[in-house]
Amino acid sequence: MLPAVDAVLRSWPYDPSLWITLAICAAIYLRGWHILSRRDPTRWHAAQPLSFLGGLLALFLALGSPLEPFTSLLLQAHMAQHLLLVMVAPPLLWLAAPFFPLLRGWPAQLRSLLAPLLRSTTLHRLFARLTHPIGAGLLFFLTTWSWHLPALYELALTSPRWHYFQHACFLVSGLLFWYPVVRPYPAKPTWSKWLLVPYLILTDVQNTALSALLSFSDEPWYPHYAAMPRLVGSVIDDQIAAGVLMWVPGSIAYLVPLFLIGLQLLFPQAAARPGQTKPRRIALPLVDSSEQGLVRQWKETARSPLPLIPEPSPARGVGRSHGSPLPKGRGVRGKGVRKPRWDLLRVPILGNFLRWQFARPLLQLTLLVLAVVVMLDGWLGPPITPLNLAGVLPWIHWRGLLVFSLFALGNVFCYGCPFLLPRTLARRWLPASRPWPRWLRNKWPAIVLFALFLWAYEAFALWDRPGATACLALAYFLTAFVIDGIFRHASFCKFVCPIGQFNFVTSLVSPTELAIRERSACDSCTTKDCIRGSSNSPGCELALYLPRKQGNMDCTLCLDCVHACPHDNIELRGRLPASELWSDPQRSGLGRFSQRPDLAVLVLLFVFGAFANAGGMIAPVVDWQDALTDKLGWSSPLPLVTAFYVVAVGLPTFLLLFTSRKYVFSLVPLGTAMWFSHYCFHFFTSYEVVIPALQRVAFDLGWYAQAPTWVCSCCALVPAWLIRAEILALEFGLLLSLYTAWRVADRSPIKTTPYAILIIALFILGVWILLQPMQMRGTMMG
Amino acid sequence: MPTVRACLALLLLSPLLYADGGQLRWTEERYGLRVSVFTSPTPPTVGLLDVSVLVQDANGKVRLGVPIRVRAIPRQQPSRVIEAMASTELATNKLLQSAHLELDRPGPWRLLVEVESVAFEGEILIEEAPESWWELLPWLTWPFVVIGLFVLKIFLQSANPRSSPASK
Ligand code: SF4
Ligand code: SF4
């Protein structure tokens, strides 16, 4: 192959956002199509997903293939890109009848958000106008001609934003143009199909006129291309090639459907497939599922080109029409019968590993060894943070991976917690028989420790003291040993451990939850081993009775209940993050959240602690603290740090306790997102510092020949994607918090407003914090 | 580690500097070499600057793999030189070679592109980097579009109480 051709073929642009968007679209469509095709395989056939994937492939070739980097050099490449956007992708996408599969592919909760919009008659009317041949044809004509005017084309070539807009215009006008031609199911146009004949002919005429003007022009239309270095031929050759591309494939694209439609119109009998019956249509059985409602909605929407729904099969009942992509009505789901859900414990290999009896001890042992190494290095290694494992691993790696795993999976850290191994020893040597004092059976001890930790971390710069970090870890081990050696059950985890409380609160937004599989099995179960324990497992030591367990609070994911249950009736299932906060049920081992002031304080501490902890290390706050300390003549920053925490955490916690307690929990997603963004920043900017620290340890032990050559992380550029990823996480937290507040307020806009304002204000504060220069703690400084 | 970083970037929707050329700065032909220099971002701002170079012979045939050194010198401080070797790896369009330079101050800079010991020179005006929040504006505002749609949904629901779950 010629080197230049090889170079062209290797010129793939790096655009993850495009890949991810297309992959998400494909996944949603395929999921929806799969569900629908199981119910009605004749309506939903294999050609549709192929067509949809073909449409996405055309979009990918246009925007993510070697074509893209050449569009600024060659007009013909740019023309080919636009043809893919206008003439190839849209008809392929419509041939896949994407409305229902795309709707059905979303989770039910999100569909229920979209449903009212899709039912809007204004939207229906607007869509009908835009997809009427006159509307769509005019729009297509205007878009094509205006974007080929030199001034606008040049604008798109010089500004990336205008370029995106140009592509969006072409794609949207292409989609609207091809809609009346393809009429994807369930479109039911009210205009005569004969209208398509002039529609396609006129479009071809305007296409021919524009391409002829371009091809026969002696002058280059676009100065941008005239100035470009020539890769092939002259600028006029390039323009002619672009014109011909537009002319020939363009005409084929219009004339082939014209021919097929002409055939259908002239020979309707021949065009219909033998045995094909006309599908009957009814309206969307969304919420108003009474027969009267159906008839009324059918009348309202029968003339609309937006999705209608095939008539339900009588055997399934009205609420479960076989094609309905929208949420099922209430009362439709049979009691006690539900479709199988995704269960992590059933995932091959990973599920087997998690259920393996020794998986947890193995993980705990590994982390224990690591903790011992970190502690030893903290005491024996040099007291230089970036060179000491105790200065690096706990504060950069462990925290980053902790929040990442909580967000992605669940409370994995408690599963592998090394602090619990001494508990096993303690129970051998100490009685471990006393009940935890009744007056301490709440979160107050843990709250005090959590608050102390937040304050001490900043006040004593724990992150910069490997020796103190090692002492803290030892204190943790000793406390767990003593408490669990004296008291029964998992008293340390449930009532004392601040890390555990952090994990419990964060896991409220985790995407998995441990729950029973079938209620009927529990109803008939006589042993209740999940809570009482069995010969091979102690049962739940955190007093969570599985049939009444709700959500992740207090669950250490120890899987003792899974091992104990004789009916294998427990699953680790997927769920919508934060969904457990949308109602306030009676929870086993916890009661109702709204009746637990200690939980509310814990959550507020967690949320405001997230902002204070991140805010405490940004340049404006640090500068302000330094300036004020100098001005006041104090030798230590301790009083100011204390005052900062009292104002930033204590005060809002105190004030919000006077509001209705149940709303406090709606702040959890935003707080979690703030912790996530903050810890991810440190992890991704500084993860490499572990290398010199390990080199140093190996050098000290004589395993490595030379002293480390360090990476100075504080000098590394913060990658552009990181700030976007941090903000993205915060935005998901914002939306989830707002939605939670809305649900907690029983969907009342008025009741939601005060907390919505607070959530948005906190979000803005969070964005401001993330955009400030942040100290690179635990790394080599200047 | 670059692979890990690339995977993470991919997961987190990273929009990177594309290095597919960008804005054409100048084209110059000397000693049988025709050199076209592109820069990105447009307009060039303080921070990372991508300089992409297309080398052709006098007939327009693209010359691949030629060693290219790129230097940037601030007009106000001629003693300071920031330089990097260009490579095909950094370029998206593999007919070009790219170099990344970290320019730390606004103002006019001399740009020297050295191809096979032949120097090509141009000038570039570096602007102040825009406020990061301004750059991130589309990134920051999309949740409010979602919120707007949600409010619209509520409005439509209250306008048509038949469809409201509460009315059931
Ligand atoms: S032991 Fe298993 S079946 Fe019995 S109540 Fe517990 S979870 Fe249900
Ligand atoms: S519910 Fe199961 S996994 Fe959770 S803490 Fe109790 S025993 Fe462990």
GROMACS .gro file of N, CA, C and O in nm, chain A residues 11-12 62 77 139 169-170 228 343 362 365 456 511 542 599 615 658 665 735-736 754:
model
   84
   11SER      N    1  -0.583   0.765   0.987
   11SER     CA    2  -0.618   0.896   1.045
   11SER      C    3  -0.754   0.893   1.114
   11SER      O    4  -0.848   0.961   1.071
   12TRP      N    5  -0.766   0.811   1.216
   12TRP     CA    6  -0.895   0.804   1.286
   12TRP      C    7  -0.900   0.911   1.395
   12TRP      O    8  -0.814   0.913   1.483
   62ALA      N    9  -1.923   0.933   0.900
   62ALA     CA   10  -1.923   1.077   0.870
   62ALA      C   11  -1.840   1.155   0.971
   62ALA      O   12  -1.763   1.243   0.934
   77ALA      N   13  -1.415   1.574   0.047
   77ALA     CA   14  -1.430   1.496   0.171
   77ALA      C   15  -1.543   1.553   0.255
   77ALA      O   16  -1.623   1.480   0.313
  139LEU      N   17  -3.795   2.300   0.438
  139LEU     CA   18  -3.686   2.307   0.536
  139LEU      C   19  -3.557   2.248   0.478
  139LEU      O   20  -3.448   2.304   0.495
  169CYS      N   21  -2.780   2.079   1.168
  169CYS     CA   22  -2.884   2.123   1.073
  169CYS      C   23  -2.902   2.019   0.963
  169CYS      O   24  -3.015   1.984   0.928
  170PHE      N   25  -2.790   1.971   0.909
  170PHE     CA   26  -2.800   1.874   0.801
  170PHE      C   27  -2.867   1.745   0.849
  170PHE      O   28  -2.953   1.690   0.780
  228MET      N   29  -0.585   2.627   0.112
  228MET     CA   30  -0.530   2.504   0.167
  228MET      C   31  -0.421   2.444   0.078
  228MET      O   32  -0.427   2.458  -0.044
  343ASP      N   33  -2.867  -0.984   3.843
  343ASP     CA   34  -2.818  -1.018   3.975
  343ASP      C   35  -2.666  -1.039   3.966
  343ASP      O   36  -2.619  -1.129   3.897
  362LEU      N   37  -1.013  -1.372   5.188
  362LEU     CA   38  -0.897  -1.355   5.100
  362LEU      C   39  -0.872  -1.207   5.071
  362LEU      O   40  -0.760  -1.157   5.080
  365LEU      N   41  -0.758  -1.032   5.387
  365LEU     CA   42  -0.619  -1.064   5.418
  365LEU      C   43  -0.525  -0.982   5.329
  365LEU      O   44  -0.425  -0.928   5.377
  456ALA      N   45  -0.980   1.715   6.208
  456ALA     CA   46  -0.839   1.684   6.234
  456ALA      C   47  -0.760   1.670   6.104
  456ALA      O   48  -0.643   1.709   6.097
  511PRO      N   49  -2.552   0.164   4.248
  511PRO     CA   50  -2.648   0.106   4.154
  511PRO      C   51  -2.688  -0.038   4.187
  511PRO      O   52  -2.755  -0.100   4.107
  542LEU      N   53  -2.570  -0.699   6.145
  542LEU     CA   54  -2.608  -0.558   6.152
  542LEU      C   55  -2.759  -0.543   6.170
  542LEU      O   56  -2.815  -0.435   6.149
  599LEU      N   57  -2.950   1.012   6.190
  599LEU     CA   58  -2.921   0.987   6.048
  599LEU      C   59  -2.921   1.117   5.970
  599LEU      O   60  -2.838   1.137   5.879
  615GLY      N   61  -1.336   2.248   4.956
  615GLY     CA   62  -1.315   2.394   4.960
  615GLY      C   63  -1.191   2.430   5.040
  615GLY      O   64  -1.125   2.531   5.011
  658PHE      N   65  -3.379   2.229   6.147
  658PHE     CA   66  -3.509   2.288   6.178
  658PHE      C   67  -3.608   2.273   6.061
  658PHE      O   68  -3.723   2.310   6.073
  665PHE      N   69  -3.243   1.410   5.319
  665PHE     CA   70  -3.184   1.296   5.247
  665PHE      C   71  -3.174   1.321   5.096
  665PHE      O   72  -3.102   1.250   5.027
  735LEU      N   73  -2.901   1.651   3.939
  735LEU     CA   74  -3.028   1.606   3.884
  735LEU      C   75  -3.092   1.500   3.975
  735LEU      O   76  -3.212   1.503   3.999
  736LEU      N   77  -3.008   1.414   4.027
  736LEU     CA   78  -3.060   1.308   4.114
  736LEU      C   79  -3.111   1.368   4.245
  736LEU      O   80  -3.214   1.325   4.298
  754PRO      N   81  -3.803   2.514   4.796
  754PRO     CA   82  -3.694   2.559   4.886
  754PRO      C   83  -3.571   2.467   4.877
  754PRO      O   84  -3.459   2.516   4.867
   0.00000   0.00000   0.00000
